[in-house]
Amino acid sequence: MSTTADARLADSLERLGTETAFSVLARAGELERAGASVIHLEIGEPDFDTPQHVRDAAWRAIEAGRTHYCPPAGIPELREVAAEYLARSRGLEIPPGRVLVGTGAKPFLFFGILALANPGDEIVYPDPGFPIYESAIRFAGATPVPIALREERDFAFDLDELAAKLGPRTKLVILNSPHNPTGGVLAAHEIAGAAELIAQTGAWVLSDEVYAQMVYEGSFASIAGEPGMLERTILLDGCSKTFAMTGWRCGFAAVPEPLVDPLVRFFTNSTSCVPPFVQFGAIAALEGPMDEPAAMMDEFRRRRTLIVDGLRSLPGVSCRVPAGAFYAFPNVAGVPLPAPVLASRLLDEAGVALLAGTAFGEVGRENLRVSYANSQANLAEAIERMRGFIGGL
Ligand code: PLP
């Protein structure tokens, strides 16, 4: 006797969010297959090739037979090199035993939150912010407590507001600088102020530093460098953005000792390990010359000027100069359409794929997120398409 499968899915799925960038990318792909021309400003990945020496190292590892399971925590060689890289770039001392390797930075967000949060715990996270934070918080059954990053403060939080969000139920505070989606960079004094406040609580910190090497103005500061913070911070970085390696899926984090074993167990239960040949590529990236990432940043800097000037020239649009990452977060309150409608009509009617700020939280409701990881020619064309569309409203 055969029966059909029980159609009821897990109730917990109702709490699992998504990342709109991937759905907009899919919709743009559909339009392109139907013959439309689309300029992609929606997805957050460098449009540069992974450096040659990184690709060579991975090939050599494949040829050497490094194609089998390996330790879920990461191969010891990469844990050591990543510990040195994190220490070097932040002026910290980090024992390799506390550095773990995952399939990108994302699993550290998801599993880090699952490892820490009980229902009823509060987790403070940036709004606007990378959508996986809120998704993972809700999935874990914890209470999301957004902290606003406002445009008038160049997308930094207000320390008084942060103080008001912290309390005895705060389990974790998530920081992200340089910041997706705004391109904002927290100043050293803001980081120090946040650390002082957090030190008065029992909260852990998740510092998402995947854009640490992408700062145009000012300098990068990690909260892990503040007194006592390294012991309670998941310091998260990865190869995706810095080395144009988004598809390789390799991230790494320095984690507090009590979190090492739980995170390794999550990896063992899910992905098992990052492919070892990918990890050899990551070693080459972290140890190798930084001239390609530097050249990429020079180009991003030129594009930043082009896109900010272009956006500012559009009727009803204003735009702050982002200090880091490769995103602009223009304000479109002066355009006679709500930002989400504008974003979807720009894709359908003008062939410009970008995201509404609401994909990142309520505070971004008057904004669009523009990823300028595209050629200068395409950025210029996108601005003209937007001008034509907005001008015709
Ligand atoms: N954190 C932030 C703020 C991001 O913007 C992204 C990717 O867009 C990630 C984490 C995930 O990066 P990865 O490719 O290393 O998983």
GROMACS .gro file of C-alpha atoms and ligand atoms in nm:
model
  409
    1MET     CA    1   0.000   0.000   0.000
    2SER     CA    2   0.140   0.341  -0.087
    3THR     CA    3   0.056   0.667   0.085
    4THR     CA    4   0.154   1.019  -0.012
    5ALA     CA    5   0.411   1.204   0.193
    6ASP     CA    6   0.290   1.412   0.484
    7ALA     CA    7   0.278   1.760   0.331
    8ARG     CA    8   0.325   1.939   0.662
    9LEU     CA    9   0.672   2.084   0.685
   10ALA     CA   10   0.847   2.176   1.008
   11ASP     CA   11   0.686   2.468   1.192
   12SER     CA   12   1.034   2.613   1.248
   13LEU     CA   13   1.056   2.690   0.875
   14GLU     CA   14   0.819   2.979   0.931
   15ARG     CA   15   1.098   3.144   1.125
   16LEU     CA   16   1.366   3.088   0.862
   17GLY     CA   17   1.425   3.394   0.643
   18THR     CA   18   1.621   3.431   0.324
   19GLU     CA   19   1.857   3.660   0.139
   20THR     CA   20   1.669   3.868  -0.117
   21ALA     CA   21   1.983   3.915  -0.328
   22PHE     CA   22   1.956   3.555  -0.444
   23SER     CA   23   1.587   3.586  -0.541
   24VAL     CA   24   1.649   3.911  -0.732
   25LEU     CA   25   1.943   3.743  -0.907
   26ALA     CA   26   1.711   3.458  -1.008
   27ARG     CA   27   1.444   3.699  -1.136
   28ALA     CA   28   1.708   3.893  -1.330
   29GLY     CA   29   1.825   3.563  -1.481
   30GLU     CA   30   1.470   3.485  -1.596
   31LEU     CA   31   1.443   3.825  -1.764
   32GLU     CA   32   1.779   3.773  -1.934
   33ARG     CA   33   1.675   3.431  -2.064
   34ALA     CA   34   1.368   3.602  -2.210
   35GLY     CA   35   1.602   3.837  -2.399
   36ALA     CA   36   1.620   4.141  -2.167
   37SER     CA   37   1.942   4.324  -2.089
   38VAL     CA   38   2.002   4.350  -1.714
   39ILE     CA   39   2.280   4.529  -1.529
   40HIS     CA   40   2.359   4.345  -1.208
   41LEU     CA   41   2.395   4.564  -0.902
   42GLU     CA   42   2.220   4.323  -0.668
   43ILE     CA   43   2.469   4.061  -0.565
   44GLY     CA   44   2.745   4.120  -0.313
   45GLU     CA   45   3.045   3.967  -0.476
   46PRO     CA   46   3.358   4.111  -0.636
   47ASP     CA   47   3.345   4.075  -1.013
   48PHE     CA   48   3.720   3.999  -1.029
   49ASP     CA   49   3.891   3.666  -1.089
   50THR     CA   50   4.036   3.478  -0.794
   51PRO     CA   51   4.413   3.551  -0.801
   52GLN     CA   52   4.613   3.310  -1.018
   53HIS     CA   53   4.841   3.190  -0.739
   54VAL     CA   54   4.535   3.088  -0.536
   55ARG     CA   55   4.390   2.888  -0.825
   56ASP     CA   56   4.730   2.726  -0.886
   57ALA     CA   57   4.761   2.622  -0.522
   58ALA     CA   58   4.418   2.458  -0.527
   59TRP     CA   59   4.503   2.271  -0.849
   60ARG     CA   60   4.828   2.148  -0.702
   61ALA     CA   61   4.637   2.023  -0.398
   62ILE     CA   62   4.390   1.838  -0.619
   63GLU     CA   63   4.677   1.680  -0.813
   64ALA     CA   64   4.838   1.583  -0.482
   65GLY     CA   65   4.523   1.395  -0.386
   66ARG     CA   66   4.388   1.639  -0.127
   67THR     CA   67   4.037   1.550  -0.234
   68HIS     CA   68   3.912   1.353   0.066
   69TYR     CA   69   3.746   1.427   0.400
   70CYS     CA   70   3.955   1.628   0.638
   71PRO     CA   71   3.906   1.758   0.995
   72PRO     CA   72   3.576   1.948   1.046
   73ALA     CA   73   3.765   2.224   1.230
   74GLY     CA   74   3.982   2.285   0.923
   75ILE     CA   75   4.321   2.151   0.819
   76PRO     CA   76   4.587   2.242   1.077
   77GLU     CA   77   4.794   2.427   0.814
   78LEU     CA   78   4.508   2.669   0.738
   79ARG     CA   79   4.411   2.713   1.102
   80GLU     CA   80   4.765   2.824   1.169
   81VAL     CA   81   4.788   3.057   0.868
   82ALA     CA   82   4.443   3.205   0.939
   83ALA     CA   83   4.540   3.264   1.304
   84GLU     CA   84   4.848   3.454   1.186
   85TYR     CA   85   4.644   3.649   0.929
   86LEU     CA   86   4.377   3.749   1.183
   87ALA     CA   87   4.644   3.838   1.437
   88ARG     CA   88   4.854   4.035   1.185
   89SER     CA   89   4.560   4.230   1.042
   90ARG     CA   90   4.418   4.319   1.387
   91GLY     CA   91   4.728   4.337   1.604
   92LEU     CA   92   4.607   4.052   1.824
   93GLU     CA   93   4.746   3.727   1.954
   94ILE     CA   94   4.526   3.435   1.855
   95PRO     CA   95   4.608   3.070   1.925
   96PRO     CA   96   4.550   2.850   1.615
   97GLY     CA   97   4.350   2.608   1.830
   98ARG     CA   98   4.080   2.872   1.854
   99VAL     CA   99   4.061   2.930   1.479
  100LEU     CA  100   3.803   2.731   1.284
  101VAL     CA  101   3.742   2.700   0.911
  102GLY     CA  102   3.391   2.686   0.763
  103THR     CA  103   3.218   2.679   0.426
  104GLY     CA  104   3.219   3.059   0.406
  105ALA     CA  105   3.154   3.310   0.682
  106LYS     CA  106   2.782   3.232   0.681
  107PRO     CA  107   2.793   2.904   0.876
  108PHE     CA  108   2.963   3.088   1.163
  109LEU     CA  109   2.670   3.329   1.176
  110PHE     CA  110   2.409   3.058   1.166
  111PHE     CA  111   2.577   2.800   1.388
  112GLY     CA  112   2.725   3.065   1.617
  113ILE     CA  113   2.376   3.195   1.689
  114LEU     CA  114   2.234   2.843   1.726
  115ALA     CA  115   2.517   2.754   1.963
  116LEU     CA  116   2.447   3.050   2.191
  117ALA     CA  117   2.079   3.135   2.184
  118ASN     CA  118   1.803   2.993   2.398
  119PRO     CA  119   1.440   3.093   2.346
  120GLY     CA  120   1.386   3.418   2.531
  121ASP     CA  121   1.744   3.535   2.491
  122GLU     CA  122   1.782   3.871   2.322
  123ILE     CA  123   2.024   3.926   2.036
  124VAL     CA  124   2.115   4.278   1.931
  125TYR     CA  125   2.189   4.318   1.561
  126PRO     CA  126   2.219   4.605   1.312
  127ASP     CA  127   1.917   4.739   1.122
  128PRO     CA  128   1.974   4.766   0.833
  129GLY     CA  129   2.191   4.456   0.838
  130PHE     CA  130   2.286   4.136   0.660
  131PRO     CA  131   1.953   3.945   0.651
  132ILE     CA  132   2.098   3.618   0.778
  133TYR     CA  133   2.138   3.770   1.127
  134GLU     CA  134   1.767   3.816   1.183
  135SER     CA  135   1.682   3.490   1.009
  136ALA     CA  136   1.916   3.287   1.232
  137ILE     CA  137   1.805   3.471   1.548
  138ARG     CA  138   1.440   3.393   1.478
  139PHE     CA  139   1.517   3.036   1.376
  140ALA     CA  140   1.697   2.985   1.707
  141GLY     CA  141   1.384   3.105   1.886
  142ALA     CA  142   1.567   3.403   2.032
  143THR     CA  143   1.431   3.759   2.034
  144PRO     CA  144   1.573   3.992   1.769
  145VAL     CA  145   1.661   4.337   1.906
  146PRO     CA  146   1.750   4.567   1.617
  147ILE     CA  147   1.981   4.862   1.672
  148ALA     CA  148   1.927   5.136   1.414
  149LEU     CA  149   2.211   5.251   1.192
  150ARG     CA  150   2.091   5.587   1.070
  151GLU     CA  151   2.191   5.771   0.761
  152GLU     CA  152   2.239   6.103   0.945
  153ARG     CA  153   2.507   5.933   1.157
  154ASP     CA  154   2.676   5.791   0.846
  155PHE     CA  155   2.525   5.456   0.944
  156ALA     CA  156   2.697   5.425   1.280
  157PHE     CA  157   2.485   5.336   1.584
  158ASP     CA  158   2.417   5.577   1.866
  159LEU     CA  159   2.592   5.457   2.182
  160ASP     CA  160   2.306   5.573   2.407
  161GLU     CA  161   2.067   5.373   2.193
  162LEU     CA  162   2.296   5.070   2.217
  163ALA     CA  163   2.310   5.109   2.595
  164ALA     CA  164   1.930   5.110   2.605
  165LYS     CA  165   1.913   4.786   2.404
  166LEU     CA  166   2.149   4.595   2.633
  167GLY     CA  167   2.018   4.422   2.943
  168PRO     CA  168   2.031   4.106   3.150
  169ARG     CA  169   1.867   3.906   2.871
  170THR     CA  170   2.115   4.014   2.604
  171LYS     CA  171   2.300   3.699   2.496
  172LEU     CA  172   2.480   3.825   2.192
  173VAL     CA  173   2.560   4.152   2.014
  174ILE     CA  174   2.629   4.138   1.642
  175LEU     CA  175   2.850   4.404   1.488
  176ASN     CA  176   2.943   4.440   1.123
  177SER     CA  177   3.201   4.690   1.003
  178PRO     CA  178   3.261   4.771   0.720
  179HIS     CA  179   2.893   4.725   0.684
  180ASN     CA  180   2.659   4.554   0.441
  181PRO     CA  181   2.431   4.712   0.312
  182THR     CA  182   2.537   5.072   0.382
  183GLY     CA  183   2.915   5.070   0.332
  184GLY     CA  184   2.942   5.239   0.674
  185VAL     CA  185   3.255   5.191   0.884
  186LEU     CA  186   3.251   5.218   1.264
  187ALA     CA  187   3.517   5.452   1.401
  188ALA     CA  188   3.763   5.327   1.664
  189HIS     CA  189   3.595   5.539   1.934
  190GLU     CA  190   3.253   5.393   1.849
  191ILE     CA  191   3.394   5.040   1.873
  192ALA     CA  192   3.563   5.126   2.203
  193GLY     CA  193   3.237   5.275   2.335
  194ALA     CA  194   3.043   4.963   2.234
  195ALA     CA  195   3.303   4.740   2.400
  196GLU     CA  196   3.275   4.935   2.726
  197LEU     CA  197   2.899   4.894   2.728
  198ILE     CA  198   2.910   4.527   2.638
  199ALA     CA  199   3.174   4.460   2.903
  200GLN     CA  200   2.915   4.555   3.165
  201THR     CA  201   2.687   4.274   3.047
  202GLY     CA  202   2.722   3.899   3.010
  203ALA     CA  203   2.678   3.919   2.632
  204TRP     CA  204   2.891   3.750   2.371
  205VAL     CA  205   2.991   3.937   2.057
  206LEU     CA  206   2.983   3.832   1.696
  207SER     CA  207   3.200   4.069   1.497
  208ASP     CA  208   3.140   4.018   1.126
  209GLU     CA  209   3.458   4.149   0.967
  210VAL     CA  210   3.434   3.998   0.619
  211TYR     CA  211   3.496   4.345   0.468
  212ALA     CA  212   3.788   4.430   0.698
  213GLN     CA  213   4.029   4.485   0.407
  214MET     CA  214   3.784   4.709   0.223
  215VAL     CA  215   3.812   5.050   0.386
  216TYR     CA  216   3.854   5.366   0.174
  217GLU     CA  217   3.848   5.627   0.446
  218GLY     CA  218   3.950   5.610   0.808
  219SER     CA  219   4.087   5.286   0.939
  220PHE     CA  220   3.953   4.948   1.034
  221ALA     CA  221   3.912   4.860   1.401
  222SER     CA  222   3.805   4.527   1.551
  223ILE     CA  223   3.616   4.506   1.877
  224ALA     CA  224   3.826   4.197   1.953
  225GLY     CA  225   4.115   4.436   2.018
  226GLU     CA  226   3.935   4.606   2.308
  227PRO     CA  227   4.019   4.497   2.664
  228GLY     CA  228   3.867   4.158   2.750
  229MET     CA  229   3.675   4.134   2.423
  230LEU     CA  230   3.871   3.861   2.241
  231GLU     CA  231   3.755   3.613   2.507
  232ARG     CA  232   3.389   3.677   2.428
  233THR     CA  233   3.402   3.752   2.056
  234ILE     CA  234   3.348   3.537   1.751
  235LEU     CA  235   3.577   3.726   1.515
  236LEU     CA  236   3.457   3.638   1.170
  237ASP     CA  237   3.640   3.681   0.840
  238GLY     CA  238   3.676   3.487   0.516
  239CYS     CA  239   3.817   3.464   0.168
  240SER     CA  240   3.498   3.553  -0.024
  241LYS     CA  241   3.525   3.929  -0.044
  242THR     CA  242   3.894   4.011   0.007
  243PHE     CA  243   4.021   3.760  -0.248
  244ALA     CA  244   3.722   3.740  -0.484
  245MET     CA  245   3.655   3.381  -0.375
  246THR     CA  246   3.278   3.381  -0.310
  247GLY     CA  247   3.220   3.049  -0.488
  248TRP     CA  248   3.502   2.869  -0.309
  249ARG     CA  249   3.311   2.876   0.021
  250CYS     CA  250   3.587   2.931   0.270
  251GLY     CA  251   3.557   3.142   0.584
  252PHE     CA  252   3.738   3.136   0.915
  253ALA     CA  253   3.686   3.269   1.263
  254ALA     CA  254   3.869   3.309   1.590
  255VAL     CA  255   3.625   3.188   1.851
  256PRO     CA  256   3.625   3.186   2.231
  257GLU     CA  257   3.747   2.856   2.376
  258PRO     CA  258   3.402   2.740   2.500
  259LEU     CA  259   3.264   2.769   2.147
  260VAL     CA  260   3.531   2.563   1.970
  261ASP     CA  261   3.380   2.224   2.039
  262PRO     CA  262   3.013   2.322   1.979
  263LEU     CA  263   3.095   2.479   1.643
  264VAL     CA  264   3.302   2.178   1.537
  265ARG     CA  265   3.005   1.960   1.627
  266PHE     CA  266   2.777   2.173   1.408
  267PHE     CA  267   3.023   2.133   1.119
  268THR     CA  268   3.047   1.758   1.180
  269ASN     CA  269   2.667   1.735   1.177
  270SER     CA  270   2.626   1.937   0.858
  271THR     CA  271   2.904   2.002   0.609
  272SER     CA  272   3.173   1.767   0.755
  273CYS     CA  273   3.454   1.985   0.626
  274VAL     CA  274   3.561   2.248   0.376
  275PRO     CA  275   3.715   2.067   0.076
  276PRO     CA  276   4.087   2.039   0.156
  277PHE     CA  277   4.200   2.166  -0.184
  278VAL     CA  278   3.990   2.478  -0.124
  279GLN     CA  279   4.171   2.523   0.206
  280PHE     CA  280   4.507   2.504   0.027
  281GLY     CA  281   4.382   2.780  -0.203
  282ALA     CA  282   4.289   2.981   0.108
  283ILE     CA  283   4.639   2.933   0.251
  284ALA     CA  284   4.788   3.073  -0.070
  285ALA     CA  285   4.547   3.368  -0.051
  286LEU     CA  286   4.625   3.453   0.312
  287GLU     CA  287   5.000   3.406   0.283
  288GLY     CA  288   5.047   3.536  -0.069
  289PRO     CA  289   5.103   3.879  -0.221
  290MET     CA  290   4.827   4.136  -0.160
  291ASP     CA  291   4.876   4.321  -0.488
  292GLU     CA  292   4.560   4.180  -0.652
  293PRO     CA  293   4.331   4.268  -0.360
  294ALA     CA  294   4.497   4.611  -0.357
  295ALA     CA  295   4.436   4.659  -0.731
  296MET     CA  296   4.075   4.548  -0.679
  297MET     CA  297   4.035   4.811  -0.409
  298ASP     CA  298   4.182   5.081  -0.637
  299GLU     CA  299   3.920   4.993  -0.896
  300PHE     CA  300   3.641   4.985  -0.634
  301ARG     CA  301   3.749   5.329  -0.522
  302ARG     CA  302   3.710   5.466  -0.876
  303ARG     CA  303   3.371   5.299  -0.910
  304ARG     CA  304   3.261   5.437  -0.576
  305THR     CA  305   3.315   5.791  -0.704
  306LEU     CA  306   3.134   5.712  -1.026
  307ILE     CA  307   2.832   5.553  -0.861
  308VAL     CA  308   2.796   5.810  -0.580
  309ASP     CA  309   2.825   6.103  -0.825
  310GLY     CA  310   2.585   5.929  -1.063
  311LEU     CA  311   2.325   5.855  -0.795
  312ARG     CA  312   2.346   6.209  -0.661
  313SER     CA  313   2.273   6.342  -1.010
  314LEU     CA  314   1.935   6.162  -1.019
  315PRO     CA  315   1.619   6.355  -0.929
  316GLY     CA  316   1.492   6.274  -0.579
  317VAL     CA  317   1.801   6.072  -0.485
  318SER     CA  318   2.070   6.153  -0.227
  319CYS     CA  319   2.366   5.937  -0.136
  320ARG     CA  320   2.625   5.932   0.142
  321VAL     CA  321   2.982   5.846   0.048
  322PRO     CA  322   3.033   5.492   0.178
  323ALA     CA  323   3.362   5.450   0.364
  324GLY     CA  324   3.398   5.077   0.305
  325ALA     CA  325   3.287   4.753   0.132
  326PHE     CA  326   3.143   4.791  -0.221
  327TYR     CA  327   2.789   4.908  -0.152
  328ALA     CA  328   2.613   5.241  -0.179
  329PHE     CA  329   2.286   5.295   0.008
  330PRO     CA  330   2.117   5.587  -0.167
  331ASN     CA  331   1.811   5.750  -0.017
  332VAL     CA  332   1.523   5.759  -0.265
  333ALA     CA  333   1.262   5.931  -0.048
  334GLY     CA  334   1.236   6.205  -0.312
  335VAL     CA  335   1.131   5.962  -0.585
  336PRO     CA  336   0.751   5.929  -0.607
  337LEU     CA  337   0.753   5.550  -0.550
  338PRO     CA  338   0.819   5.349  -0.234
  339ALA     CA  339   1.173   5.205  -0.244
  340PRO     CA  340   1.062   4.838  -0.280
  341VAL     CA  341   0.836   4.928  -0.575
  342LEU     CA  342   1.111   5.138  -0.729
  343ALA     CA  343   1.356   4.847  -0.698
  344SER     CA  344   1.125   4.599  -0.862
  345ARG     CA  345   1.017   4.836  -1.141
  346LEU     CA  346   1.379   4.931  -1.211
  347LEU     CA  347   1.447   4.564  -1.275
  348ASP     CA  348   1.138   4.493  -1.483
  349GLU     CA  349   1.119   4.818  -1.678
  350ALA     CA  350   1.474   4.952  -1.690
  351GLY     CA  351   1.690   4.640  -1.662
  352VAL     CA  352   1.872   4.749  -1.345
  353ALA     CA  353   1.885   4.484  -1.072
  354LEU     CA  354   1.937   4.620  -0.722
  355LEU     CA  355   1.783   4.568  -0.381
  356ALA     CA  356   1.535   4.762  -0.172
  357GLY     CA  357   1.674   4.870   0.164
  358THR     CA  358   1.386   4.684   0.329
  359ALA     CA  359   1.561   4.358   0.234
  360PHE     CA  360   1.794   4.452   0.522
  361GLY     CA  361   1.545   4.582   0.779
  362GLU     CA  362   1.287   4.850   0.849
  363VAL     CA  363   1.534   5.134   0.897
  364GLY     CA  364   1.637   5.109   0.531
  365ARG     CA  365   1.285   5.167   0.401
  366GLU     CA  366   1.377   5.482   0.209
  367ASN     CA  367   1.691   5.336   0.057
  368LEU     CA  368   1.817   5.111  -0.217
  369ARG     CA  369   2.127   4.897  -0.193
  370VAL     CA  370   2.354   4.926  -0.491
  371SER     CA  371   2.647   4.686  -0.520
  372TYR     CA  372   2.908   4.856  -0.738
  373ALA     CA  373   3.087   4.530  -0.813
  374ASN     CA  374   3.040   4.586  -1.184
  375SER     CA  375   3.241   4.756  -1.458
  376GLN     CA  376   3.257   5.135  -1.483
  377ALA     CA  377   3.083   5.116  -1.821
  378ASN     CA  378   2.796   4.914  -1.674
  379LEU     CA  379   2.768   5.143  -1.374
  380ALA     CA  380   2.745   5.446  -1.603
  381GLU     CA  381   2.482   5.270  -1.815
  382ALA     CA  382   2.285   5.174  -1.502
  383ILE     CA  383   2.276   5.538  -1.392
  384GLU     CA  384   2.144   5.646  -1.733
  385ARG     CA  385   1.877   5.374  -1.725
  386MET     CA  386   1.773   5.489  -1.377
  387ARG     CA  387   1.765   5.850  -1.494
  388GLY     CA  388   1.540   5.756  -1.784
  389PHE     CA  389   1.305   5.558  -1.560
  390ILE     CA  390   1.283   5.807  -1.272
  391GLY     CA  391   1.255   6.100  -1.517
  392GLY     CA  392   0.953   5.933  -1.678
  393LEU     CA  393   0.758   5.891  -1.351
  394PLP     N1  394   2.863   3.875   0.634
  394PLP     C1  395   2.831   3.979   0.555
  394PLP     C2  396   2.811   4.113   0.618
  394PLP     C3  397   2.814   3.961   0.419
  394PLP     O1  398   2.781   4.066   0.343
  394PLP     C4  399   2.833   3.833   0.365
  394PLP     C5  400   2.809   3.808   0.221
  394PLP     O2  401   2.747   3.883   0.151
  394PLP     C6  402   2.868   3.728   0.450
  394PLP     C7  403   2.883   3.753   0.584
  394PLP     C8  404   2.886   3.588   0.400
  394PLP     O3  405   3.005   3.571   0.332
  394PLP     P1  406   3.057   3.428   0.289
  394PLP     O4  407   3.058   3.425   0.140
  394PLP     O5  408   3.197   3.420   0.345
  394PLP     O6  409   2.970   3.324   0.349
   0.00000   0.00000   0.00000
